[in-house]
Tab-separated table of N, CA, C and O in Angstrom:
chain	number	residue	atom	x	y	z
A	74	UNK	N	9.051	-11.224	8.211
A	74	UNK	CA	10.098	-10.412	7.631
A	74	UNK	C	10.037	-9.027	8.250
A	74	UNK	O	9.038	-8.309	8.295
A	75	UNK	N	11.133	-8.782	8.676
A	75	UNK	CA	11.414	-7.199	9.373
A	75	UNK	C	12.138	-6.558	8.317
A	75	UNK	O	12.390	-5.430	8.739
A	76	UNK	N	12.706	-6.721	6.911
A	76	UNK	CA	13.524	-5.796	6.469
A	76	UNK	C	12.854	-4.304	6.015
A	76	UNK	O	11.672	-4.331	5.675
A	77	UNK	N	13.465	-3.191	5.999
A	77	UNK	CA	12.746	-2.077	6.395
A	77	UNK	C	14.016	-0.993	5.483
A	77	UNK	O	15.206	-1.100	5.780
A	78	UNK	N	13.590	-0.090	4.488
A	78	UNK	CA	14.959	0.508	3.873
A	78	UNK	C	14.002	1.744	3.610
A	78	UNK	O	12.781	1.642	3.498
A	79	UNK	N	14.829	3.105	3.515
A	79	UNK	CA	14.369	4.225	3.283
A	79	UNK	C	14.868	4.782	1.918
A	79	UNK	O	16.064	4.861	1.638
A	80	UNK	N	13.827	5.172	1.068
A	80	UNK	CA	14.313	5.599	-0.489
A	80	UNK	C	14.100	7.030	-0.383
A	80	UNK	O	14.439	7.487	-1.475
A	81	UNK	N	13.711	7.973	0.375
A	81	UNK	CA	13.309	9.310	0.500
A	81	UNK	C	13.043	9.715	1.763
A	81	UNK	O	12.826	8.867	2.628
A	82	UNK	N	13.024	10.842	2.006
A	82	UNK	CA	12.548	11.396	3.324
A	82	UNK	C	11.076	11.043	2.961
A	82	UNK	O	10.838	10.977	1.755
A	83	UNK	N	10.253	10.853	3.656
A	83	UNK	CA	8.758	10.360	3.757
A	83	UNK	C	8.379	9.121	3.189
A	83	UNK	O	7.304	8.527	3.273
A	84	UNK	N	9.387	8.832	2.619
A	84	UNK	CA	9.313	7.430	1.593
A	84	UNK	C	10.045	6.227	2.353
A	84	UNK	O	11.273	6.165	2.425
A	85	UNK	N	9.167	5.255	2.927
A	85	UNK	CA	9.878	4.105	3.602
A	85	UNK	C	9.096	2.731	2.820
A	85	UNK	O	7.969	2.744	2.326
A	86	UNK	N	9.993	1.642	2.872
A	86	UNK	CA	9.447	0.392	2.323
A	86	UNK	C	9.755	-0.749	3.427
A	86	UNK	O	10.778	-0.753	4.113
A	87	UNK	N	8.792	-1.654	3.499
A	87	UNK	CA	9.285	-3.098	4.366
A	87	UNK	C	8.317	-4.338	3.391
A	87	UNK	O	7.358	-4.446	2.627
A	88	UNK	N	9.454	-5.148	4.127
A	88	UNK	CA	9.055	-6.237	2.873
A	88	UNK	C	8.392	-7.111	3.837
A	88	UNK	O	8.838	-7.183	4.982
A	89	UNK	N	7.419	-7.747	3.497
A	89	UNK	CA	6.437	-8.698	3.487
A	89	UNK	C	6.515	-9.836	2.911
A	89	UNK	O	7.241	-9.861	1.917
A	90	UNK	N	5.790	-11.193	3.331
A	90	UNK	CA	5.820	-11.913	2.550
A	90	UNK	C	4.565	-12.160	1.551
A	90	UNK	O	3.612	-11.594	2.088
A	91	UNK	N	4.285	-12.555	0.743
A	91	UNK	CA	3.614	-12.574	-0.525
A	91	UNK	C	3.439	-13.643	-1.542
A	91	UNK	O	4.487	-14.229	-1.816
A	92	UNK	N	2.685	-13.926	-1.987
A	92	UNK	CA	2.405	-14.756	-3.017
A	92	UNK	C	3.096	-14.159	-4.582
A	92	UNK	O	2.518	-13.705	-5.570
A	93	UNK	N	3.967	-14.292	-4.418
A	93	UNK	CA	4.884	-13.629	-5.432
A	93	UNK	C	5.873	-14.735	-6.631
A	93	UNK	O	5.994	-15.889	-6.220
A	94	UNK	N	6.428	-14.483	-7.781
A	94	UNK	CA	6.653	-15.561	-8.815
A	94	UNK	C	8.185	-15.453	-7.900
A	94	UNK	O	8.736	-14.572	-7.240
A	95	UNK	N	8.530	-17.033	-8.322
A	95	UNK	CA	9.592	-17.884	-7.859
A	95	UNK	C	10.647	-16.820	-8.623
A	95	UNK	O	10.349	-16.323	-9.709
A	96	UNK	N	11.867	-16.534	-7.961
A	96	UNK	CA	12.708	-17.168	-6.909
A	96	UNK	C	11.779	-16.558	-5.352
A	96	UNK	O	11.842	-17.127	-4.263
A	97	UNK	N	11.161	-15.595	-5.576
A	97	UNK	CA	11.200	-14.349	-4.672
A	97	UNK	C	9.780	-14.847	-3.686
A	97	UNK	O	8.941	-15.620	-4.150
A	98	UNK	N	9.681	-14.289	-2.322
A	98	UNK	CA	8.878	-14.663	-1.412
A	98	UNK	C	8.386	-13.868	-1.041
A	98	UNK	O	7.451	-14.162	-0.296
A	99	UNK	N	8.632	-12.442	-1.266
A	99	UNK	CA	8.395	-11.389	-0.551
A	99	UNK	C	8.269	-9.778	-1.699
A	99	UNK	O	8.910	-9.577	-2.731
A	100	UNK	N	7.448	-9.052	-1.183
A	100	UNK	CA	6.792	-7.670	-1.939
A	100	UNK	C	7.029	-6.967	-0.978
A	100	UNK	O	6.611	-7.228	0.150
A	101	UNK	N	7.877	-5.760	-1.324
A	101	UNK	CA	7.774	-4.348	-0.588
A	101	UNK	C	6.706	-3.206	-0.464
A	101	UNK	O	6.587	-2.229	-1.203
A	102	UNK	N	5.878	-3.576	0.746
A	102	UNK	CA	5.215	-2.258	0.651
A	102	UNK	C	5.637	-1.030	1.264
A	102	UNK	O	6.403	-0.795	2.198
A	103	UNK	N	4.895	-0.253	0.448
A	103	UNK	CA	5.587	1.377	0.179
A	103	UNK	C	4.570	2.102	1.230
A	103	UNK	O	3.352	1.927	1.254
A	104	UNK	N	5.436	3.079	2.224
A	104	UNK	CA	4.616	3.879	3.078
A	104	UNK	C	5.101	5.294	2.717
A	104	UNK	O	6.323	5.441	2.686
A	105	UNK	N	4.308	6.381	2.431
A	105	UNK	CA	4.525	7.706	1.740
A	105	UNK	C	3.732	8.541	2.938
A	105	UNK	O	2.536	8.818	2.849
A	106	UNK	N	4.551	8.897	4.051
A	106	UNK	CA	3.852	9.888	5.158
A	106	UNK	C	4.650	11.573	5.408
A	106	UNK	O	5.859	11.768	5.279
A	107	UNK	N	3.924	12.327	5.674
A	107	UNK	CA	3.742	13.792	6.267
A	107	UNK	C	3.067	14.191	6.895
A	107	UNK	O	1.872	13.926	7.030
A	108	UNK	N	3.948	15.186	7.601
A	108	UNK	CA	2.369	16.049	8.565
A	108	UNK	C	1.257	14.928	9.384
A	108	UNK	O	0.072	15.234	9.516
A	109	UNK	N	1.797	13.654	9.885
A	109	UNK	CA	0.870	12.705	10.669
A	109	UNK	C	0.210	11.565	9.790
A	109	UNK	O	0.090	10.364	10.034
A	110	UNK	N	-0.308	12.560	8.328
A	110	UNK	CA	-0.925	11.575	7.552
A	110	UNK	C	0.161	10.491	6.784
A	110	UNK	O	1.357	10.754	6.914
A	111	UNK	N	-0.166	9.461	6.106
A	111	UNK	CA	-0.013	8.444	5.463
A	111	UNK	C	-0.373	7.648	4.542
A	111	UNK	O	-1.417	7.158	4.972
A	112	UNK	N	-0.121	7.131	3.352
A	112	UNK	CA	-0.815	5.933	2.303
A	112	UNK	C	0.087	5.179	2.073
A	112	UNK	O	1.283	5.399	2.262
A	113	UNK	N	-0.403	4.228	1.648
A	113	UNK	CA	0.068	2.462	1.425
A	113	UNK	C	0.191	2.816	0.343
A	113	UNK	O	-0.564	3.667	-0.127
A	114	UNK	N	1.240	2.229	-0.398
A	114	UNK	CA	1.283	1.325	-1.849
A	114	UNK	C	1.342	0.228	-2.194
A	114	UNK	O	2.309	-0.261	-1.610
A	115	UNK	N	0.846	-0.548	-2.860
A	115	UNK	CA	1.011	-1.841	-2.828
A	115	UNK	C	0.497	-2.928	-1.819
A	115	UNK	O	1.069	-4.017	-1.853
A	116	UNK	N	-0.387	-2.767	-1.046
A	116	UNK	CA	-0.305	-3.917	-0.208
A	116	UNK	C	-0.586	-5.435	-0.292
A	116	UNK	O	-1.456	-6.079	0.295
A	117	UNK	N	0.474	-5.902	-1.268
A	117	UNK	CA	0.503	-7.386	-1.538
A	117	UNK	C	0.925	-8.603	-0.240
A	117	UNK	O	1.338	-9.726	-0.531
A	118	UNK	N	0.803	-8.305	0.658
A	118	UNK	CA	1.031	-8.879	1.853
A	118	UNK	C	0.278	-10.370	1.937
A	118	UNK	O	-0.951	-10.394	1.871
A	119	UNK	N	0.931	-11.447	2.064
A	119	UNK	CA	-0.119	-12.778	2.104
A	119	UNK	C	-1.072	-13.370	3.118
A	119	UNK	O	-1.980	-14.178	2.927
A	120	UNK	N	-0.579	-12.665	4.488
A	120	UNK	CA	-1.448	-12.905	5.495
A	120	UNK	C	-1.852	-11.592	6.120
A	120	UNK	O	-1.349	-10.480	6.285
A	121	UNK	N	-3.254	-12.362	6.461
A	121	UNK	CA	-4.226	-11.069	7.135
A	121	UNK	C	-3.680	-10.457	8.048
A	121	UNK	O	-3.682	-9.226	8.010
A	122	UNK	N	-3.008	-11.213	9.213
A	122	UNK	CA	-2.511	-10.373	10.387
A	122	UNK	C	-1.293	-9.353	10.159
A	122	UNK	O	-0.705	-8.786	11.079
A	123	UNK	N	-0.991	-9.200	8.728
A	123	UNK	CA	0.324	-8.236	8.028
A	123	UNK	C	-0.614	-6.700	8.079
A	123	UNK	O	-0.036	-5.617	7.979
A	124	UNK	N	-2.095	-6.811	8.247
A	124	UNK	CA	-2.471	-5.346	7.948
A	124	UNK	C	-2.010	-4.526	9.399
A	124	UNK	O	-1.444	-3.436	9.484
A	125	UNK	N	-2.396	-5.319	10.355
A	125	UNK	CA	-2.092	-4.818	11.844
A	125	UNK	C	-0.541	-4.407	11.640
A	125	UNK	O	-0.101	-3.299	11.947
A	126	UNK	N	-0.004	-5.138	11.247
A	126	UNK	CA	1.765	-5.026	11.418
A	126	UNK	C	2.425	-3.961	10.730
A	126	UNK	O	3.421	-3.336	11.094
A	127	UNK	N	1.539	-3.794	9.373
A	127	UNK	CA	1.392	-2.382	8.214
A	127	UNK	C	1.279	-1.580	9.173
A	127	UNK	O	2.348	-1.193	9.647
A	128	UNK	N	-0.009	-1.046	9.799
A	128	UNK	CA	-0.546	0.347	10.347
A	128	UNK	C	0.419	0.531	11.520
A	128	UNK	O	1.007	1.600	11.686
A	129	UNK	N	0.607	-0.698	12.472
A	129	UNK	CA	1.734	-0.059	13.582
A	129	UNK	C	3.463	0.147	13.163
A	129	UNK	O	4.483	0.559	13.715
A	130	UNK	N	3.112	-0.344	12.015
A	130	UNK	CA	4.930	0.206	10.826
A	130	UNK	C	4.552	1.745	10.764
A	130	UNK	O	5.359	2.572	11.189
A	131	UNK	N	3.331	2.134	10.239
A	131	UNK	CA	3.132	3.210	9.788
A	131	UNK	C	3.114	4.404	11.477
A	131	UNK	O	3.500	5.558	11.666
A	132	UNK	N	2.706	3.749	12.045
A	132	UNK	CA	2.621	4.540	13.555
A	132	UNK	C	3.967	4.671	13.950
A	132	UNK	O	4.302	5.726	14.490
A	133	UNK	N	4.871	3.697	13.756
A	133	UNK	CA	6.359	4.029	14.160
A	133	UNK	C	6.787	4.879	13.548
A	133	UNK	O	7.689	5.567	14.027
A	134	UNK	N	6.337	5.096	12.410
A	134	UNK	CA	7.012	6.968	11.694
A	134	UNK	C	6.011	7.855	12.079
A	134	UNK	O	6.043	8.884	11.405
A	135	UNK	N	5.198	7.827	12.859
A	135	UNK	CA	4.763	8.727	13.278
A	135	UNK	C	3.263	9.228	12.433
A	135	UNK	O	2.678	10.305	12.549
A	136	UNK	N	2.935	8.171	11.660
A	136	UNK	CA	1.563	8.336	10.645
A	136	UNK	C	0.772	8.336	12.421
A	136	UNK	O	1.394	8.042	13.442
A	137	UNK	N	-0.466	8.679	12.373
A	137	UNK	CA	-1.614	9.384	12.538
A	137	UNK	C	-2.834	8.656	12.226
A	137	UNK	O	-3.612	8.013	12.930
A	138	UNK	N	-2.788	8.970	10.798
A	138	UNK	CA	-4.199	8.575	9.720
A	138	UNK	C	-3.435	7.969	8.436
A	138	UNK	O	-2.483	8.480	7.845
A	139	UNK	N	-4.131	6.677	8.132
A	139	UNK	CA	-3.665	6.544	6.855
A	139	UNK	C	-5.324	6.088	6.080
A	139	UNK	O	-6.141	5.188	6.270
A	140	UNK	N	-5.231	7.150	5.244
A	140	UNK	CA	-6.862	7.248	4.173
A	140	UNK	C	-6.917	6.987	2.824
A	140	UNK	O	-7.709	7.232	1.914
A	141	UNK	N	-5.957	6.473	2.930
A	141	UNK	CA	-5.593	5.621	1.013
A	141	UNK	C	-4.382	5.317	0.647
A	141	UNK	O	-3.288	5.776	0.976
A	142	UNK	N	-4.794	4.247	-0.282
A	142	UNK	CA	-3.928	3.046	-0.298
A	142	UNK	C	-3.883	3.095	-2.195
A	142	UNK	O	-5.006	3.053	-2.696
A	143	UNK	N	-2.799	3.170	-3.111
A	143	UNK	CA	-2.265	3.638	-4.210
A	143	UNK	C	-2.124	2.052	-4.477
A	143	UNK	O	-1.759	1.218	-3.648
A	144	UNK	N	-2.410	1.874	-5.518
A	144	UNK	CA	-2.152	0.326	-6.405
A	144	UNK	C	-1.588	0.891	-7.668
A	144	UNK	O	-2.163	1.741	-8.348
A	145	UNK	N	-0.261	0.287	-7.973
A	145	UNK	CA	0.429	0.622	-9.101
A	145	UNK	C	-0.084	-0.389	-10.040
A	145	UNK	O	0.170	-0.155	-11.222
A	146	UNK	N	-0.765	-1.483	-9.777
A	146	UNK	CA	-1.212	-2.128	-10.937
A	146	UNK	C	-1.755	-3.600	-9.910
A	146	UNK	O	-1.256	-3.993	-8.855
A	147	UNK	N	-2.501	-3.963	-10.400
A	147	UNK	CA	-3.427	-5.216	-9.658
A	147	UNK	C	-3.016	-6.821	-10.200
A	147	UNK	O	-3.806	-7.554	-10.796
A	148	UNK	N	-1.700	-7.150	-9.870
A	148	UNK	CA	-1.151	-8.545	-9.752
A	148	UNK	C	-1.206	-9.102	-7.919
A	148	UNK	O	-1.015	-8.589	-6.816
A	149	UNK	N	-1.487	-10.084	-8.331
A	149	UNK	CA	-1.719	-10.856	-6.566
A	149	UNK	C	-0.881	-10.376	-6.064
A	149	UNK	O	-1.424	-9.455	-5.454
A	150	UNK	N	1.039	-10.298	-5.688
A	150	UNK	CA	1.750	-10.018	-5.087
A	150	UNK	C	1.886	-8.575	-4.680
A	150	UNK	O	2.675	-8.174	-3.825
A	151	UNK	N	0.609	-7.442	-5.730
A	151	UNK	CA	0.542	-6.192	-4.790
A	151	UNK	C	-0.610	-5.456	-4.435
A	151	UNK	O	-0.714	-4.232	-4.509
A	152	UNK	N	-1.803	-6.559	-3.896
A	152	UNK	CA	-2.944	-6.591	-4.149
A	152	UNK	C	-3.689	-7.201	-2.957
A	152	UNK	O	-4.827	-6.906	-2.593
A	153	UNK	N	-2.772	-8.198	-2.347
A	153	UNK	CA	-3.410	-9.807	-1.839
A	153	UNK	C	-3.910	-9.440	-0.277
A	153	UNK	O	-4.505	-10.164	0.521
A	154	UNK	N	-3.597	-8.489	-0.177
A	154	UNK	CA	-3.555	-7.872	1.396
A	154	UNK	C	-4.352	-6.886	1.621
A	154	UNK	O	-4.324	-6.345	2.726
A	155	UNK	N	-5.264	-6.428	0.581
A	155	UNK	CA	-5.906	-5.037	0.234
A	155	UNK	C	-7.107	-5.585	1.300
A	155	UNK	O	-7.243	-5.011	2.380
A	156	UNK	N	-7.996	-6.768	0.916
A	156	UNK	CA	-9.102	-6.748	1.587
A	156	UNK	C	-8.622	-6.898	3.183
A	156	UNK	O	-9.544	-6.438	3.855
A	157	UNK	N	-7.664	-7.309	3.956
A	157	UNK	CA	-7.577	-6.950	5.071
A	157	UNK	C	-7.253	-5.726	5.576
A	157	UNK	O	-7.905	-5.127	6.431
A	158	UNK	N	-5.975	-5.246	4.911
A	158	UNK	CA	-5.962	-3.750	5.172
A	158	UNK	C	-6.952	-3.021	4.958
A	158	UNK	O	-7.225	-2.415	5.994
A	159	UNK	N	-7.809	-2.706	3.923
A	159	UNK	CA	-8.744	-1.845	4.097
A	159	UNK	C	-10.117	-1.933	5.525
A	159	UNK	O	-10.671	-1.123	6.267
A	160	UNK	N	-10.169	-3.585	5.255
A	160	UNK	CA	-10.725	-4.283	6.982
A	160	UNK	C	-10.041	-2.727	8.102
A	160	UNK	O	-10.668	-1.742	8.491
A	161	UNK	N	-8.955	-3.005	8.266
A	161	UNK	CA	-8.587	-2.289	9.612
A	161	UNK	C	-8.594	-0.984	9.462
A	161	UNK	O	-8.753	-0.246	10.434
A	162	UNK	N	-8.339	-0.291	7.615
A	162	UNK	CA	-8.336	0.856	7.985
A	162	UNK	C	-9.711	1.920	7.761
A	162	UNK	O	-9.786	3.148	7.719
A	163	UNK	N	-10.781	0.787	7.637
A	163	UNK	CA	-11.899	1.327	7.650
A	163	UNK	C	-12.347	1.724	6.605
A	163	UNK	O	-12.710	0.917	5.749
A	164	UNK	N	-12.432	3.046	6.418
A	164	UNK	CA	-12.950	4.316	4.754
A	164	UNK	C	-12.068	4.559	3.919
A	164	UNK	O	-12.229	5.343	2.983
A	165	UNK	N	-10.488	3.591	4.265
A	165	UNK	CA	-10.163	4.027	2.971
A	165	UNK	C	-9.827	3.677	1.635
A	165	UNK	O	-9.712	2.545	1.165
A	166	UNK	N	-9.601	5.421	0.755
A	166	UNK	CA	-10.256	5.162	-0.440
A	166	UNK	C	-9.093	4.031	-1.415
A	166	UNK	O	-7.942	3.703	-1.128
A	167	UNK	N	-9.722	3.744	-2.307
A	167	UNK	CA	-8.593	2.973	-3.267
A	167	UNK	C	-7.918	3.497	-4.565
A	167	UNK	O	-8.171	2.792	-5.541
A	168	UNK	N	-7.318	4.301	-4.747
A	168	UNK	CA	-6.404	4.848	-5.824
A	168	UNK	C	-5.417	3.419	-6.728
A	168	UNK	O	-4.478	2.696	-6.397
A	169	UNK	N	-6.475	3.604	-8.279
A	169	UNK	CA	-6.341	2.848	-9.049
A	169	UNK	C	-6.388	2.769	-10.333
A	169	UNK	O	-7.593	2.655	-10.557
A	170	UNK	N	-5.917	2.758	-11.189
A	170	UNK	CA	-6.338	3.137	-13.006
A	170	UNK	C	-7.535	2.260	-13.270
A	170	UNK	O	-7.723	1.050	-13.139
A	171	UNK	N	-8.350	3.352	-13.724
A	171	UNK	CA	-9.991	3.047	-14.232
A	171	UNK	C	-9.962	1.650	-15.175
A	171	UNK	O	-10.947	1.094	-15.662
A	172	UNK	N	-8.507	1.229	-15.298
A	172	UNK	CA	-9.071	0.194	-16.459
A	172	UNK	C	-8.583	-1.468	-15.289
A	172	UNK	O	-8.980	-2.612	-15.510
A	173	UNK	N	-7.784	-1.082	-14.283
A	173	UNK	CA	-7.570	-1.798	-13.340
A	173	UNK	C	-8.606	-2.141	-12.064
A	173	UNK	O	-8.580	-3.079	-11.268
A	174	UNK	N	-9.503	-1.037	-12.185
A	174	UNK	CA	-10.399	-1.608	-10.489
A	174	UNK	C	-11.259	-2.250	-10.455
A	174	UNK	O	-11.989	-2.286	-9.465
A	175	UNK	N	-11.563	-3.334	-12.069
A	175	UNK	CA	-12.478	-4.051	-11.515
A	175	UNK	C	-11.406	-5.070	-11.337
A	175	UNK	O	-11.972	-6.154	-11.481
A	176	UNK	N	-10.661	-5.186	-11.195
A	176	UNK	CA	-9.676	-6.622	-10.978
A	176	UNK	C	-9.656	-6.196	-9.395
A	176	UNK	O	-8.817	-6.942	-8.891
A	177	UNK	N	-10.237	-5.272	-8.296
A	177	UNK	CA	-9.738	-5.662	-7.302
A	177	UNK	C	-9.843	-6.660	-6.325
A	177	UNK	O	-10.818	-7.358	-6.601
A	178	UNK	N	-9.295	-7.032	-5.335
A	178	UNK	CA	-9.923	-8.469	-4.527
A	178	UNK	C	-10.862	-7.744	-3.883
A	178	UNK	O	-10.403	-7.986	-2.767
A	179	UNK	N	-11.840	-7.023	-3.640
A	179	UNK	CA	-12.703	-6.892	-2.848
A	179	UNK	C	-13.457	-5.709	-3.144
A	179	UNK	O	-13.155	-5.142	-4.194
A	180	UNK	N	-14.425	-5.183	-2.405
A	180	UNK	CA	-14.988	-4.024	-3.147
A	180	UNK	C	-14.605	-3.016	-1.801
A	180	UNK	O	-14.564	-3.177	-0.581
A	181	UNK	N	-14.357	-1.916	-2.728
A	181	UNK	CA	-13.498	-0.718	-2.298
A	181	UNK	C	-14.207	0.524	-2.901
A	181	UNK	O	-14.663	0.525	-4.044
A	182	UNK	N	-14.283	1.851	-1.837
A	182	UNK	CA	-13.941	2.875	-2.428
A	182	UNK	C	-12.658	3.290	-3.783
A	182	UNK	O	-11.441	3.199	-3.619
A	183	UNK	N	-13.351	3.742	-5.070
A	183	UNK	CA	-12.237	3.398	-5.530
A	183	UNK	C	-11.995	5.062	-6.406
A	183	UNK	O	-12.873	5.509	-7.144
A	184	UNK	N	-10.847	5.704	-6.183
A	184	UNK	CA	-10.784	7.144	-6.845
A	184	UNK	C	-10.090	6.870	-8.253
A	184	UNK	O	-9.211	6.009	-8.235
A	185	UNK	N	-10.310	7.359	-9.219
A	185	UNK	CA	-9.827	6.570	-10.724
A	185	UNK	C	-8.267	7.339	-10.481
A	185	UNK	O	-8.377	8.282	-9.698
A	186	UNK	N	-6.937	7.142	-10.959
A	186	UNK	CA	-6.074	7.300	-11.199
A	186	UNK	C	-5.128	7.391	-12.777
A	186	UNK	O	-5.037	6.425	-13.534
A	187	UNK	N	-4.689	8.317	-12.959
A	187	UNK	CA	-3.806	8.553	-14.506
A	187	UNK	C	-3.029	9.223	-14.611
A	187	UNK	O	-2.513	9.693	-13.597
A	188	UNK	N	-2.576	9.586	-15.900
A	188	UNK	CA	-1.697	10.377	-16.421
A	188	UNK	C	-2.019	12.115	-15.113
A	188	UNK	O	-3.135	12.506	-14.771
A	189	UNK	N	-0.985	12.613	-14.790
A	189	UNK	CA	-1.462	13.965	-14.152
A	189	UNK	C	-2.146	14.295	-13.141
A	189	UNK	O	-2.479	15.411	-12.743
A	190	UNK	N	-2.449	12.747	-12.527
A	190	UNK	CA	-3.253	12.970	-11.143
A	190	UNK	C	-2.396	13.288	-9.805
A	190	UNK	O	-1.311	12.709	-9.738
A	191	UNK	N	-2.608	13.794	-9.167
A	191	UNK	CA	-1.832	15.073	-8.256
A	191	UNK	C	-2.321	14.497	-6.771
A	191	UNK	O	-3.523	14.755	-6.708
A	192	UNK	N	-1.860	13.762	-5.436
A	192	UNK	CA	-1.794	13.444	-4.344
A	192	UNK	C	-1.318	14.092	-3.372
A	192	UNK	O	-0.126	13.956	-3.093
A	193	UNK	N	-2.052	14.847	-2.721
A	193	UNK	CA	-1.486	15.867	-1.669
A	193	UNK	C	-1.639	15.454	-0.213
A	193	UNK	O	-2.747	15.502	0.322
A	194	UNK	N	-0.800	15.142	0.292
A	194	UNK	CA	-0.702	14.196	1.816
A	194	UNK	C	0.410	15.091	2.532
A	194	UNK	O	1.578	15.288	2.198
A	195	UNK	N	-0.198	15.491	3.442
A	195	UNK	CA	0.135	16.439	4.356
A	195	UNK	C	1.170	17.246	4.428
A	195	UNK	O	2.099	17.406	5.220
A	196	UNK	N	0.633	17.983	2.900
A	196	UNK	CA	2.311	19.111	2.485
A	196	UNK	C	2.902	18.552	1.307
A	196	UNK	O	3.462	19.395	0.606
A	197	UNK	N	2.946	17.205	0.826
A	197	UNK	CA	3.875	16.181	-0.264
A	197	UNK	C	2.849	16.098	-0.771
A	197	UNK	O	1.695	16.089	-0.341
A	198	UNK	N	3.559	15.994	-2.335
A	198	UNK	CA	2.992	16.155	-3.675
A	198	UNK	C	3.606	15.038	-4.020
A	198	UNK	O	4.823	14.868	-4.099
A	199	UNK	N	2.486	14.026	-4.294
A	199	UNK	CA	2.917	12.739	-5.050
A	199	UNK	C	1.860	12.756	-6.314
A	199	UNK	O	1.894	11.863	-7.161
């Protein structure tokens, strides 16, 4: 899947395919970049070779570095892809609600996430 749609300036999504509930085949992951840097959201992706295809998505906007990866909540379809992506992207950390990270697929750096927590990526305030 190549589909690819922009919701914001720095805010791009492409859809993947995924282990996701019927009708649907596919999960959008979310790329949030500035200033070179970059983070993932979601990476529910079903096959391993989707992390490579992630980071050179992320290089076509011009990411740099991408050093963490944001989980809005830990269901297989936005999750399933974490232990490869983090594979390629090395150290980075995992942004996750403290009551969610032991559900992750793999063991991760993991920064707790909540109410008021403040993400500063190169100039953008998420």
């Amino acid at each position: 899947m190549s589909t690819e749609r922009t919701l914001a300036p720095g805010v791009v999504q492409r859809e993947f395919a995924s282990n996701t509930l019927p009708p649907f085949s596919s999960t959008w992951l979310t790329l949030l970049h500035a200033g070179g840097r970059g983070l993932f959201v979601d990476p529910g992706f079903r096959y391993p070779a989707d992390a490579e295809r992630a980071v050179a998505w992320a290089r076509s906007h011009g990411v740099r570095d991408v050093d963490r990866v944001v989980l809005t909540h830990t269901h297989r379809d936005h999750v399933e892809g974490l232990p490869s992506l983090l594979a390629r992207l090395g150290d980075a950390k995992v942004h996750v609600h403290p009551l969610e990270a032991e559900r992750l697929p793999c063991t991760a750096p993991v920064v707790p996430t909540g109410d008021d927590r403040l993400l500063v990526l190169g100039g953008m305030r998420v």
